[in-house]
CSV table of C-alpha atoms in Angstrom, one decimal:
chain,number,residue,atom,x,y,z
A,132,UNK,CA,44.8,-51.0,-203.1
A,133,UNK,CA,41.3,-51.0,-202.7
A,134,UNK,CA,39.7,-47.5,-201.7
A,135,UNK,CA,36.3,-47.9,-199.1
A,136,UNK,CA,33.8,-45.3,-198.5
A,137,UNK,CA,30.5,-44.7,-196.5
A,138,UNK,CA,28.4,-41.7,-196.9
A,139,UNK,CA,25.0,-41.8,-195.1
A,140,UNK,CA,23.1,-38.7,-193.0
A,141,UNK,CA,22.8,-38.4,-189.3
A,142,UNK,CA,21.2,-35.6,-187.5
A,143,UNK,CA,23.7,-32.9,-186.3
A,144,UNK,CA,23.2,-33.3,-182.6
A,145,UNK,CA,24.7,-36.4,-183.3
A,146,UNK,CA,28.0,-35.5,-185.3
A,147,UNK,CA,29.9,-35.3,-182.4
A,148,UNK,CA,28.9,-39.2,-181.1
A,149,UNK,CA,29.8,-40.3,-185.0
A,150,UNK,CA,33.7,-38.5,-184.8
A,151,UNK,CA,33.8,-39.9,-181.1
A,152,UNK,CA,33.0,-44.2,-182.6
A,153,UNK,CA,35.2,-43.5,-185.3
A,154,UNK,CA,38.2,-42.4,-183.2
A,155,UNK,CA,37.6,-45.3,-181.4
A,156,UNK,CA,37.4,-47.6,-183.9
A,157,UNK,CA,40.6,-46.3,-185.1
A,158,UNK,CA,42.3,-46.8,-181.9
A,159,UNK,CA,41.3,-49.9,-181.9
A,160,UNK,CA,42.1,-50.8,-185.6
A,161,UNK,CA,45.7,-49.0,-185.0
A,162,UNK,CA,46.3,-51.7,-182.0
A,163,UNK,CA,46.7,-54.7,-184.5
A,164,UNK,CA,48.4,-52.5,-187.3
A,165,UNK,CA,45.7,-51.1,-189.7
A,166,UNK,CA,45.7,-48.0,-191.0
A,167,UNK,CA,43.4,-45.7,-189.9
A,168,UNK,CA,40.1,-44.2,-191.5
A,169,UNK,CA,39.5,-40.9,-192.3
A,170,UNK,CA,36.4,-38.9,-191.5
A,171,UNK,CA,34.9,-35.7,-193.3
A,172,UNK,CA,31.3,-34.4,-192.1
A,173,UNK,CA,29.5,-31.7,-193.8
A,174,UNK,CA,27.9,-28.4,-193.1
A,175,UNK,CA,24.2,-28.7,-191.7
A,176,UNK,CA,21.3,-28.6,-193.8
A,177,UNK,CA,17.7,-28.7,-193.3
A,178,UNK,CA,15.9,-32.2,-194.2
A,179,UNK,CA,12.1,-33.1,-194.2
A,180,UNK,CA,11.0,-35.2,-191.2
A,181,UNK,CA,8.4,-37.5,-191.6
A,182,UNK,CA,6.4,-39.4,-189.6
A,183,UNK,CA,7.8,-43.0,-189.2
A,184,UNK,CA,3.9,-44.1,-188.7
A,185,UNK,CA,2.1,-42.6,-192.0
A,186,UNK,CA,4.4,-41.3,-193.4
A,187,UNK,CA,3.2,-37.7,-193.2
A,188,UNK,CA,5.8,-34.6,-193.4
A,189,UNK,CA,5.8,-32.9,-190.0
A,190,UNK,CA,8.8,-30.7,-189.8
A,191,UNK,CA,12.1,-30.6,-190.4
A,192,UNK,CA,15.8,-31.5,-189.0
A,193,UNK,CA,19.4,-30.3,-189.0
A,194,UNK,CA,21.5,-33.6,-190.3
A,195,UNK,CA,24.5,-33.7,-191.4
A,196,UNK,CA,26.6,-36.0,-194.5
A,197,UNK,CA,28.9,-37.7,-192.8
A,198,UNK,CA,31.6,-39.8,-195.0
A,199,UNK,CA,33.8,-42.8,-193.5
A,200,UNK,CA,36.7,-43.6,-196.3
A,201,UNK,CA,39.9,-45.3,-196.4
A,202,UNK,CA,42.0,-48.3,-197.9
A,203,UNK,CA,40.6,-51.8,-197.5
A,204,UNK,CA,43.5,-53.9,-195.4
A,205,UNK,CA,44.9,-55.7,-197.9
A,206,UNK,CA,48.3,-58.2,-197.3
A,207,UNK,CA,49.7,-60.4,-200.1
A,208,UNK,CA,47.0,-60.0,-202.4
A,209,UNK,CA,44.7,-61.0,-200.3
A,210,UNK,CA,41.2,-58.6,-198.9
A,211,UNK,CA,39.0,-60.1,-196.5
A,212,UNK,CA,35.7,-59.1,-198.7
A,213,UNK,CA,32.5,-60.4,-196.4
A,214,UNK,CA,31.8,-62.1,-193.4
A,215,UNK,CA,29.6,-65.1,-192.8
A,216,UNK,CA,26.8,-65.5,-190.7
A,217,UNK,CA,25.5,-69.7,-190.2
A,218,UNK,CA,22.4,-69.7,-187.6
A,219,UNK,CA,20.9,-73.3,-186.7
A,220,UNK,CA,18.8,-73.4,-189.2
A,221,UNK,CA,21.5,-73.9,-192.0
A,222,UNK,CA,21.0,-70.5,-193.5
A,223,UNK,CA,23.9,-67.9,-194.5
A,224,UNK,CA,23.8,-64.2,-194.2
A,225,UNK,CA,26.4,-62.6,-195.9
A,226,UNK,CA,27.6,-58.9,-194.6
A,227,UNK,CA,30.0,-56.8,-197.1
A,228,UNK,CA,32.9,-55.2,-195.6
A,229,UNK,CA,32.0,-51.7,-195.3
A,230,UNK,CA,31.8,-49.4,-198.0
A,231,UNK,CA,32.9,-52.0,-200.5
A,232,UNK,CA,32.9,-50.9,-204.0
A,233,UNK,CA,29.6,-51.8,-205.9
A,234,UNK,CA,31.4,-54.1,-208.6
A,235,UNK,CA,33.6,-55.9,-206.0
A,236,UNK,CA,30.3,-56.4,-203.6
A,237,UNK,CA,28.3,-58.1,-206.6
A,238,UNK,CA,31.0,-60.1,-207.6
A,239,UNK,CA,31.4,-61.0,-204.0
A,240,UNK,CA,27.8,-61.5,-202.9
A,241,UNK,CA,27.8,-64.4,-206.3
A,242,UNK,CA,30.3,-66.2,-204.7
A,243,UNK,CA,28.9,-70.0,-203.7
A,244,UNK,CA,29.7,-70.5,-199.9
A,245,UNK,CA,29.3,-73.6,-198.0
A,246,UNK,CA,28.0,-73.6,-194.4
A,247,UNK,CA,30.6,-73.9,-192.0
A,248,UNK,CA,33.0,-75.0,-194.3
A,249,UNK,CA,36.7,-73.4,-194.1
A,250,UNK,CA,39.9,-74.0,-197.1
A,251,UNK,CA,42.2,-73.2,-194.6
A,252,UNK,CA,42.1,-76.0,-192.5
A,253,UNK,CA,39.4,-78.1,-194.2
A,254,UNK,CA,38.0,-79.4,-190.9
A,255,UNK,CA,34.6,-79.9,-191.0
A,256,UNK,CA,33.3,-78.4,-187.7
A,257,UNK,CA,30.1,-76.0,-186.4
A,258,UNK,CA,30.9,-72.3,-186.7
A,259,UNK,CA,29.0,-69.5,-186.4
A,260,UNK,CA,31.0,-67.0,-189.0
A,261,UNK,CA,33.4,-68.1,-191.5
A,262,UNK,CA,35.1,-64.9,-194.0
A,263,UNK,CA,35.3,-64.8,-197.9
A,264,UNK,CA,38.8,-63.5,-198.7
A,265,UNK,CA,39.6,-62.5,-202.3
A,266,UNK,CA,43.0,-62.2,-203.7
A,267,UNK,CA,44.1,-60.1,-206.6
A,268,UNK,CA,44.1,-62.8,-209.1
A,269,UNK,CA,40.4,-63.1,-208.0
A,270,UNK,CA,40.5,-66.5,-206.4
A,271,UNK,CA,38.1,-67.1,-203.5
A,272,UNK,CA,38.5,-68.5,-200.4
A,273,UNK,CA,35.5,-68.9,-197.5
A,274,UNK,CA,38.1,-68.9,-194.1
A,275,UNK,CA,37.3,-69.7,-190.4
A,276,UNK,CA,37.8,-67.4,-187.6
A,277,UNK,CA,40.9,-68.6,-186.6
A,278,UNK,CA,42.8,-69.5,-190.3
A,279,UNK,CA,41.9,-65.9,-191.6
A,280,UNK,CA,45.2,-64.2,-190.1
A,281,UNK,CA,47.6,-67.7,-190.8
A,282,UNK,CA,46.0,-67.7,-194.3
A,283,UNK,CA,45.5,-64.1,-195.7
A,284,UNK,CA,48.1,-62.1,-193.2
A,285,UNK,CA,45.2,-60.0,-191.7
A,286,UNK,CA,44.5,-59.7,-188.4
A,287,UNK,CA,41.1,-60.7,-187.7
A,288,UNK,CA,40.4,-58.7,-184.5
A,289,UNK,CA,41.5,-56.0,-186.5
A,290,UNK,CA,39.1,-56.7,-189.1
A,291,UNK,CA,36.7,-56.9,-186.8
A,292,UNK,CA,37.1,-53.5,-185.6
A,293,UNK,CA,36.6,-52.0,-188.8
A,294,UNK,CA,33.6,-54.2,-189.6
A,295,UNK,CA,32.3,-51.5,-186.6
A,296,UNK,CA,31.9,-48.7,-189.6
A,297,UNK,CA,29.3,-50.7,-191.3
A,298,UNK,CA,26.8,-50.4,-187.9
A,299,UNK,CA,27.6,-46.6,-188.3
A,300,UNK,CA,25.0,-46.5,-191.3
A,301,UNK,CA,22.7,-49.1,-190.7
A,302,UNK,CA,22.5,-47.6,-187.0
A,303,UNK,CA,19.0,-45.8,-186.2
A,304,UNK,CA,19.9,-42.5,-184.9
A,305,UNK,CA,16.2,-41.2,-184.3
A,306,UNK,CA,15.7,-39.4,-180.8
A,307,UNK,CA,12.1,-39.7,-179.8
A,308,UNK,CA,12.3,-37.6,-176.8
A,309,UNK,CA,10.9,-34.4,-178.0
A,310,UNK,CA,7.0,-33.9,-178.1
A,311,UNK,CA,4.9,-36.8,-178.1
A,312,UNK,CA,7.4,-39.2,-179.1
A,313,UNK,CA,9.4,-36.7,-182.1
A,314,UNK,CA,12.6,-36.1,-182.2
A,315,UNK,CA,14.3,-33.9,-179.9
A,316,UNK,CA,15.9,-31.3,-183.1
A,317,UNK,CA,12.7,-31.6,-184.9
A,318,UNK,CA,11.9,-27.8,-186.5
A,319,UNK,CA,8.7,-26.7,-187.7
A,320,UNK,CA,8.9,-24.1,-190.7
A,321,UNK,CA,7.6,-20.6,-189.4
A,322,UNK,CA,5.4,-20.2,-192.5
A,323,UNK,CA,3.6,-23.3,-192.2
A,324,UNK,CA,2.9,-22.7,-188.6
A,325,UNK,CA,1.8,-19.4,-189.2
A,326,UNK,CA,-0.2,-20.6,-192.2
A,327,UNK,CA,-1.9,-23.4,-189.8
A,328,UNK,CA,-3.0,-20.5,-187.7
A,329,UNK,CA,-4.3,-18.4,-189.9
A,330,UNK,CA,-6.2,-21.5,-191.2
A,331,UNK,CA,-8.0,-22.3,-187.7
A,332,UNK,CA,-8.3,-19.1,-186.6
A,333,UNK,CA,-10.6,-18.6,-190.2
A,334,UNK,CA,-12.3,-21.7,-189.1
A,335,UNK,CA,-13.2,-20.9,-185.2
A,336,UNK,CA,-13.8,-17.6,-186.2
A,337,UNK,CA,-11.0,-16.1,-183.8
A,338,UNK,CA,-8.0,-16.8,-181.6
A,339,UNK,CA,-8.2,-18.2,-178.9
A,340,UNK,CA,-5.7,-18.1,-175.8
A,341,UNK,CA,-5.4,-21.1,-173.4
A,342,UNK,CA,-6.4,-18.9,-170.8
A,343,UNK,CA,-9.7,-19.3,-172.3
A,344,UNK,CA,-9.9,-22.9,-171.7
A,345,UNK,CA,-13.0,-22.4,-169.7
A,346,UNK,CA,-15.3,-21.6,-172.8
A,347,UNK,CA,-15.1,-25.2,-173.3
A,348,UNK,CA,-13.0,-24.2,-176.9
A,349,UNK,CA,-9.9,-25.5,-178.0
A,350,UNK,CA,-7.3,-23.0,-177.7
A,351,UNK,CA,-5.8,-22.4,-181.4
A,352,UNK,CA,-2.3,-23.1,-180.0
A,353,UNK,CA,-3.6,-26.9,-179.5
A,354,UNK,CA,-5.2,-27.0,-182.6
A,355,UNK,CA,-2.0,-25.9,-184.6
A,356,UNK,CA,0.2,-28.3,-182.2
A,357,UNK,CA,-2.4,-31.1,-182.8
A,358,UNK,CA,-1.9,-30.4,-186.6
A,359,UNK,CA,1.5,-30.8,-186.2
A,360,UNK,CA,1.9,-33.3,-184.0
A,361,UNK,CA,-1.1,-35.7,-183.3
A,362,UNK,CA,-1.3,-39.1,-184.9
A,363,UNK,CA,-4.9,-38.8,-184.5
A,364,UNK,CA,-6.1,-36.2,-186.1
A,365,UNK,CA,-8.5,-36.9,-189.1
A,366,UNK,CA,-6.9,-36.7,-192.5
A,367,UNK,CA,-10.3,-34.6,-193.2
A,368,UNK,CA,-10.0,-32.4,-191.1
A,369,UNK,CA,-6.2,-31.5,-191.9
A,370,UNK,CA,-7.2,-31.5,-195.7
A,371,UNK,CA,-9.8,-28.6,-194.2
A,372,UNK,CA,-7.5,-26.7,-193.0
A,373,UNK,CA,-5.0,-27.0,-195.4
A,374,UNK,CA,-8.2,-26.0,-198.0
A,375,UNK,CA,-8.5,-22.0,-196.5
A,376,UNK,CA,-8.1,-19.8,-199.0
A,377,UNK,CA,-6.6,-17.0,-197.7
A,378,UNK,CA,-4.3,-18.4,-194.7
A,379,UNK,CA,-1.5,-18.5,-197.2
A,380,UNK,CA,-1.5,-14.5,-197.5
A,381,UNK,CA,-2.8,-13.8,-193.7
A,382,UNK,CA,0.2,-15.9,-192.8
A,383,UNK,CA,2.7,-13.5,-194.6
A,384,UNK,CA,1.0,-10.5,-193.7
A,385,UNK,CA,0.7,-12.0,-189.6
A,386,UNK,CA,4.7,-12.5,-190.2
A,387,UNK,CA,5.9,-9.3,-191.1
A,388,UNK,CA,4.2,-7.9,-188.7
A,389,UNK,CA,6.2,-9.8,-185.5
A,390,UNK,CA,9.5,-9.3,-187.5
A,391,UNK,CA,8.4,-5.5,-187.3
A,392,UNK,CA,8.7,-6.0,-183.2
A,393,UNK,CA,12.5,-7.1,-183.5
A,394,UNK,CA,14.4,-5.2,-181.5
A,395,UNK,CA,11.5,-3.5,-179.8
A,396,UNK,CA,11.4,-2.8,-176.1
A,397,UNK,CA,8.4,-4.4,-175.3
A,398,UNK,CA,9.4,-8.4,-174.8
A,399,UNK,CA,6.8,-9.9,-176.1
A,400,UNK,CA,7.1,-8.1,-179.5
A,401,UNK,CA,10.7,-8.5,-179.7
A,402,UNK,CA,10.5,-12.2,-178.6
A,403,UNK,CA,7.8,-12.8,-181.6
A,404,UNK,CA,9.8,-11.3,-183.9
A,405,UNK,CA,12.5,-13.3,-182.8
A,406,UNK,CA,10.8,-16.6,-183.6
A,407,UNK,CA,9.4,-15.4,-187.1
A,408,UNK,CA,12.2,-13.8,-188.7
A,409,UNK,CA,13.7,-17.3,-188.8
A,410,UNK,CA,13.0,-20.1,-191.3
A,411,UNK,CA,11.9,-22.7,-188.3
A,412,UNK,CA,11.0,-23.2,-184.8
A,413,UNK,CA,11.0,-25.6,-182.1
A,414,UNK,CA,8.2,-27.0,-181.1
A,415,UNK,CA,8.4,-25.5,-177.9
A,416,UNK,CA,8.1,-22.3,-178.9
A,417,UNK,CA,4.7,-22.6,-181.2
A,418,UNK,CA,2.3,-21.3,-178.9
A,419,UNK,CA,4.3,-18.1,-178.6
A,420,UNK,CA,4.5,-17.9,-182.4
A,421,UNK,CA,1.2,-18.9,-182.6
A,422,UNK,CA,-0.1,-16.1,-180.8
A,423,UNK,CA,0.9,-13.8,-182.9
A,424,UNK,CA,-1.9,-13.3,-184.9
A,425,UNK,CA,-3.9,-11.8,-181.9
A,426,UNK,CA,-1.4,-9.3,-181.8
A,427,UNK,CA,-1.8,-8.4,-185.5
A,428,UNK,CA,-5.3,-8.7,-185.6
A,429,UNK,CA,-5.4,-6.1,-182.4
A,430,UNK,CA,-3.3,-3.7,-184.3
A,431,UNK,CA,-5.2,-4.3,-187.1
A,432,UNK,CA,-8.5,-3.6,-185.7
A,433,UNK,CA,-6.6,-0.2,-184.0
A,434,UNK,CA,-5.9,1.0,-187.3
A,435,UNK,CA,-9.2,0.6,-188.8
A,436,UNK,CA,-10.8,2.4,-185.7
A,437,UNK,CA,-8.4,5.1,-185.9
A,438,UNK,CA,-9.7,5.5,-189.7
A,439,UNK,CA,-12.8,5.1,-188.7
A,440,UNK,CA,-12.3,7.8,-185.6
A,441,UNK,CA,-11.2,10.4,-188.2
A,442,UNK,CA,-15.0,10.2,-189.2
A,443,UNK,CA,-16.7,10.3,-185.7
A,444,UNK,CA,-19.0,12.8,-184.9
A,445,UNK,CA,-21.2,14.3,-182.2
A,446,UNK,CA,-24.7,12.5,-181.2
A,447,UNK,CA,-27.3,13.5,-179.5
A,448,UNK,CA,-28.0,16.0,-177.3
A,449,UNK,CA,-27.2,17.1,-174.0
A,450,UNK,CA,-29.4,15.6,-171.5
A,451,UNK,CA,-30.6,13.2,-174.2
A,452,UNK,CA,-30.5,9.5,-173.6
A,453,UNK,CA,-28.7,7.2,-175.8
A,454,UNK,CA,-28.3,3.3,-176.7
A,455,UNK,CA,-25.8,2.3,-179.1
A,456,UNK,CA,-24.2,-1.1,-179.8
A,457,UNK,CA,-20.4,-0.1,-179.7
A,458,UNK,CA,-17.2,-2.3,-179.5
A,459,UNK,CA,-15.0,-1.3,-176.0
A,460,UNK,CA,-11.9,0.4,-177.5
A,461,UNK,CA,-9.7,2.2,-174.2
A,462,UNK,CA,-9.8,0.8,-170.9
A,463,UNK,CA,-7.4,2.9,-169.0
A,464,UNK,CA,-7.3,3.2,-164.9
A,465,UNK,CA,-7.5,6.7,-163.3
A,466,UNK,CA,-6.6,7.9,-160.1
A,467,UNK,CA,-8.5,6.2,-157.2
A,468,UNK,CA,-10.7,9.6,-155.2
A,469,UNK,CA,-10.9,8.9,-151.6
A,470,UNK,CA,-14.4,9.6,-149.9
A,471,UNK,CA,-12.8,9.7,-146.2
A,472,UNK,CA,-10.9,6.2,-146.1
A,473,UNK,CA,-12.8,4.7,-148.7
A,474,UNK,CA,-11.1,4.6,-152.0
A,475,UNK,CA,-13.3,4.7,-155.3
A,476,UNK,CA,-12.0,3.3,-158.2
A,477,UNK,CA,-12.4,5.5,-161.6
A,478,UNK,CA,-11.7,4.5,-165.1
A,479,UNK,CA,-11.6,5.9,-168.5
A,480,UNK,CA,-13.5,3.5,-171.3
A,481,UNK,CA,-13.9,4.9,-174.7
A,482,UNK,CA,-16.6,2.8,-177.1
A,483,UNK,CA,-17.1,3.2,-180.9
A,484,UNK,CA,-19.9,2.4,-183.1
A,485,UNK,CA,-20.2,0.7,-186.3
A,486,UNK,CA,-19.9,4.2,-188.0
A,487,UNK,CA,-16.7,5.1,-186.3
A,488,UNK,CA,-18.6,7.5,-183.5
A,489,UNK,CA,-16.5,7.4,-180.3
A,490,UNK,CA,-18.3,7.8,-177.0
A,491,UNK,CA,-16.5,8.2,-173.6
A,492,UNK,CA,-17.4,7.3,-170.2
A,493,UNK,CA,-15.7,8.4,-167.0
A,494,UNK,CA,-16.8,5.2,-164.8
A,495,UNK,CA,-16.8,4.4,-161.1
A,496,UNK,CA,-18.8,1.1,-161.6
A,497,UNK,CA,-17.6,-1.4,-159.8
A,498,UNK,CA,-17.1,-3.7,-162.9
A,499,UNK,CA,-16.3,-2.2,-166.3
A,500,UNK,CA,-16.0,-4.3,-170.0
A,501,UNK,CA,-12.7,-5.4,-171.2
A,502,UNK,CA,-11.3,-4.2,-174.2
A,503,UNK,CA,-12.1,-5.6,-177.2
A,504,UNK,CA,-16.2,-6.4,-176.0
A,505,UNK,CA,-19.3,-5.7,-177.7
A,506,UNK,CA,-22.1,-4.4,-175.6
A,507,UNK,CA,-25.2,-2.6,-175.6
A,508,UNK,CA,-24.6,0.5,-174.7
A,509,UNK,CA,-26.6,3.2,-172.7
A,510,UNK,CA,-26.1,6.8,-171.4
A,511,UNK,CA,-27.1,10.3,-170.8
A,512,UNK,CA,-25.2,12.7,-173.1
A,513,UNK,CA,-23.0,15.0,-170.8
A,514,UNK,CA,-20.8,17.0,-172.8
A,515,UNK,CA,-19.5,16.9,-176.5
A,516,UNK,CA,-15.5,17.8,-177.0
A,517,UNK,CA,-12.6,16.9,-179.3
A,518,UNK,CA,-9.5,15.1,-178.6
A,519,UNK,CA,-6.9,14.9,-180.3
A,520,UNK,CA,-8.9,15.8,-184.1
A,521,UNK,CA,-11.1,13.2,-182.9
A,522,UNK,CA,-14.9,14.1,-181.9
A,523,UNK,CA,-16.0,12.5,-179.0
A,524,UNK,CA,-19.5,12.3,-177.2
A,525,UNK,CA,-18.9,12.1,-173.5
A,526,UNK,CA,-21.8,10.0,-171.3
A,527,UNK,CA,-22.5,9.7,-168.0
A,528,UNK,CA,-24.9,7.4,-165.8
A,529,UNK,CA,-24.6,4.2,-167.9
A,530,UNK,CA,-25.2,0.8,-168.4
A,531,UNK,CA,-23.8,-1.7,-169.9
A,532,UNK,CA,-25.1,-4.6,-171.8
A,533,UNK,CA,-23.1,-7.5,-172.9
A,534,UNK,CA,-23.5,-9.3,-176.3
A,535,UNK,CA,-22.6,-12.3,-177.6
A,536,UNK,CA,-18.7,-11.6,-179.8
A,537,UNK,CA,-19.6,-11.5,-183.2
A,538,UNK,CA,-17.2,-14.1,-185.5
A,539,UNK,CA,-14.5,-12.4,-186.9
């Protein structure tokens, strides 16, 4: 008996479509009296994906080693060992039977054919196929379609069946309907996404949301999607990115901060920490990851403040007017007061300086800075008072001067 085997990858998602052709092919086999193949497929693993167009390794994908064995029909010594292909032209393409073993497929693939030629009944005729059968003694013979079964016992529809396996591994199981023309399962490893962003964030200076299209800027989501994912991005300016010094460690330090918020009741965190305690992501899912490093550097910025607060002391006088370029730390809404049926609207906004000073201002202004903006700063000292360990220099009648967000 001669044993076959096939062992090629496919990508999970498609193990079940693989069992499904081969329990076909079976049945079918089984009908004209061959024994049927078995089938073994392997835990998933994680495989580079590259780019079918440079070459380039975007991601990654679950696949699967899926292995197609069993005994080669075989009746009276003879195997039916290859088939014969004759187009027009006069030229012959020979196809193993599949999973052949390698010594029996050279010796096989040396054998001299003759185009449409047939021992069995020597009649010299047009065919498209013809078979090379090989019996144990290792005599040749090249058989037509219809003396292969009279000649050699084996059914030839049968044959054909099994000759199905071999379009198993040769078949191209790529699914290009994911984003822009990637497969479906494609991953991305957190890390290198994270990295990415850490990487253009450095270069742009900040993050930027895609609510903030309208400042003509790319949103970094794009950027690390285009990175990813765009087959016309410049080599040059990948090889930039990839040159950053110190996205590598920003990276790590951006990821352990979201796997902090697992579990946390705020969604956002808890769905951030989600996607980075995990080795990969979707591509769906990147702008969420991406947009994690806002939230780190926020609470980065917080704690150095906070240091910073510890050192804050009282300025000025009372009475005495002040300007100070501050950074807008607390923006929190107050309780409307009602002048009759009009309703003014109060809020709370704390600033600090460059030194750590913190000023407040109890404001009814109709429009107030958002957190997180530098301005120019000015205001009549009202009181001075201390809250929580931290001194604070309370102002009244102000005005508030934008500047331009200096580059991070």
């Amino acid at each position: 008996m001669i044993s076959a085997a096939m062992r090629f990858d496919v990508p999970a998602t498609s193990a079940n479509h693989v069992r499904q052709l081969v329990e076909a092919t079976n049945t079918r086999a089984a009908v004209h009296g061959l024994t049927a193949y078995s089938l073994d497929i392997s835990a998933p693993f994680l495989a580079d994906y590259k780019d079918p167009f440079d070459g380039r390794v975007v991601g990654q994908r679950s696949m699967v080693t899926v292995t197609v064995f069993g005994e080669i029909p075989r009746h009276s010594g003879w195997t039916v060992v290859a088939r014969l292909d004759h187009d027009e032209e006069g030229e012959t393409l020979l196809s193993l039977f599949p999973g052949l073993p390698e010594q029996l497929a050279a010796e096989a693939s040396a054998q001299r054919v003759i185009a449409n030629f047939c021992h069995g009944c020597k009649v010299a005729r047009h065919r498209t196929a013809t078979y090379l059968a090989r019996h144990d003694s290792g005599e040749y013979r090249q058989l037509g379609t219809t003396c292969v079964e009279p000649y050699t016992g084996l059914p030839i529809k049968g044959l054909e069946a099994l000759w199905r396996f071999g379009k198993l591994k040769d078949s191209d199981w790529d699914d290009d309907s994911g984003e822009q023309g990637y497969p479906a399962d494609l991953r991305i490893p957190v890390a290198e996404v994270l990295r990415v962003t850490a990487a253009i964030v450095a270069q742009d200076g900040r993050y930027y949301s895609r609510a903030e299209e309208w400042k003509k800027t790319q949103p970094t989501a794009d950027g690390v999607e285009a990175y990813f994912f765009s087959r016309k991005a410049p080599a040059e300016w990948r090889a930039g990115i990839d040159a950053e010094p110190d996205a590598t460690a920003t990276a790590a330090a951006v990821r352990e901060w979201a796997v902090q918020g697992y579990g946390s009741l705020n969604d956002y965190r808890h769905k951030v920490g989600q996607l980075a305690k995990v080795e990969t992501v979707a591509p769906r899912h990147l702008p969420t990851l991406v947009s994690a490093i806002a939230g780190w550097h926020r609470d980065q910025e917080k704690a150095a403040a906070e240091r910073a607060a510890q050192n804050s002391q009282p300025q000025g006088t009372k009475g005495e007017r002040l300007t100070v370029t501050a950074t807008v730390t607390t923006v929190i809404e107050l309780e409307e007061r009602f002048y009759g049926y009009h309703a003014q609207r109060r809020r709370l906004i704390k600033f600090q300086d460059t030194s750590g000073n913190v000023y407040v201002w109890f404001s009814s202004a109709a429009t107030v800075p958002d957190k997180g903006d530098e301005v120019e700063l000015t205001g009549t000292v009202k009181d001075h008072s201390t809250y929580g360990e931290v001194t604070q220099t309370v102002l009244t009648r102000c005005r508030i001067k934008e500047r331009e967000l200096a580059a991070a």
